[in-house]
Structures are given as structure tokens and as C-alpha cells.
Short mmCIF file of C-alpha atoms in Angstrom, two decimals:
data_model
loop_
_atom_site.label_atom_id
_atom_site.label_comp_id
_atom_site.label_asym_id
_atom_site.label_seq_id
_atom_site.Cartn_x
_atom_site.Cartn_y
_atom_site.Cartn_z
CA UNK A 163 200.41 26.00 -168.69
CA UNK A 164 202.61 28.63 -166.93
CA UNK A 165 204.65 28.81 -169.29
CA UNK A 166 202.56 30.04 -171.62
CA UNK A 167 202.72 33.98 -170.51
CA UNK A 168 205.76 34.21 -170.07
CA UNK A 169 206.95 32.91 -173.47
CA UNK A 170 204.16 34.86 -175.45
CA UNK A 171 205.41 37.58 -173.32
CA UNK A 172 208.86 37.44 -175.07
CA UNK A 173 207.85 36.56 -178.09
CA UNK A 174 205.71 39.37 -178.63
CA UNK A 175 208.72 41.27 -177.15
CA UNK A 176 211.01 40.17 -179.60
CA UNK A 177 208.78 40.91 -182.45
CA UNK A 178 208.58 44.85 -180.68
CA UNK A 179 211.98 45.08 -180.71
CA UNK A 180 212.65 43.89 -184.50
CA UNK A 181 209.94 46.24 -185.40
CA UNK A 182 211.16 49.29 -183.65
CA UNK A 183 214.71 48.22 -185.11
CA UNK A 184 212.62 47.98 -188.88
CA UNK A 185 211.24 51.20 -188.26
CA UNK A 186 214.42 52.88 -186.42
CA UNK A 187 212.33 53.52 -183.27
CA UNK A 188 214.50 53.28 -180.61
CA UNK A 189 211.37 53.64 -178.08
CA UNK A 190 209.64 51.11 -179.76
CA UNK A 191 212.67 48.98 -179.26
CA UNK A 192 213.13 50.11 -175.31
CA UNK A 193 209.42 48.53 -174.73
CA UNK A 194 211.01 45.51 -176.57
CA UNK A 195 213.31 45.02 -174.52
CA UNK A 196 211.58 45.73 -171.10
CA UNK A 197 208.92 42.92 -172.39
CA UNK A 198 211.60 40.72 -172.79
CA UNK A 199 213.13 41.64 -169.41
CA UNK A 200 209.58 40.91 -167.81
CA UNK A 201 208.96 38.04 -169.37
CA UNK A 202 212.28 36.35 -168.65
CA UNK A 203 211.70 37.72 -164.98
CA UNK A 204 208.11 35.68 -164.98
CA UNK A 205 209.49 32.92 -166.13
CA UNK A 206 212.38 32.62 -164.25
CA UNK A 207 209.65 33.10 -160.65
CA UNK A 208 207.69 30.39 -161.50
CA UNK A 209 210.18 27.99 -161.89
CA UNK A 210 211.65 29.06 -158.80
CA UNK A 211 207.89 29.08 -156.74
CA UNK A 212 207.42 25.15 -158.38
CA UNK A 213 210.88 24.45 -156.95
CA UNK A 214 210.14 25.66 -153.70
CA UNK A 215 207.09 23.50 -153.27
CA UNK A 216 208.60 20.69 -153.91
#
């Protein structure tokens, strides 16, 4: 179940950035990207928290 945020998180990401590439918004695109960014930095935390309390 954690994993759920953080992959919707890049998917909807990834579906911002091929938009704002569609529609040759490179702002668009930059909020892509930094969802991406955020949800690969989520992602990568919790696995590193579960590890840890092991």
C-alpha cells in the first residue's frame, strides 16, 4: 500500500510531462518533471524507512 503514492505520483507526472511536450509547454513539462523527481524521492524513503526497521 505505500507504494501506491508514489507510483500514481509518477505516473501522473509522466502523463504532465508528455502533455506539456504535446502542447510545447515547457512549464507544463518542468512540473512534470519535478512530480517525477518527488515521486521517485517518496518512493525511494520508504523503502529505505522499511529497511531500517527491519
Amino acid at each position: 500500500m505505500r507504494w501506491v503514492v508514489p507510483l500514481l505520483v509518477v505516473v501522473l507526472g509522466g502523463a504532465v510531462f508528455v502533455l506539456g511536450g504535446a502542447d510545447d509547454s515547457p512549464g507544463l513539462q518542468g512540473i512534470g518533471a519535478v512530480l517525477v523527481a518527488g515521486g521517485i524521492t517518496l518512493g525511494v524513503r520508504g523503502v529505505r524507512r522499511d529497511r531500517r526497521r527491519r
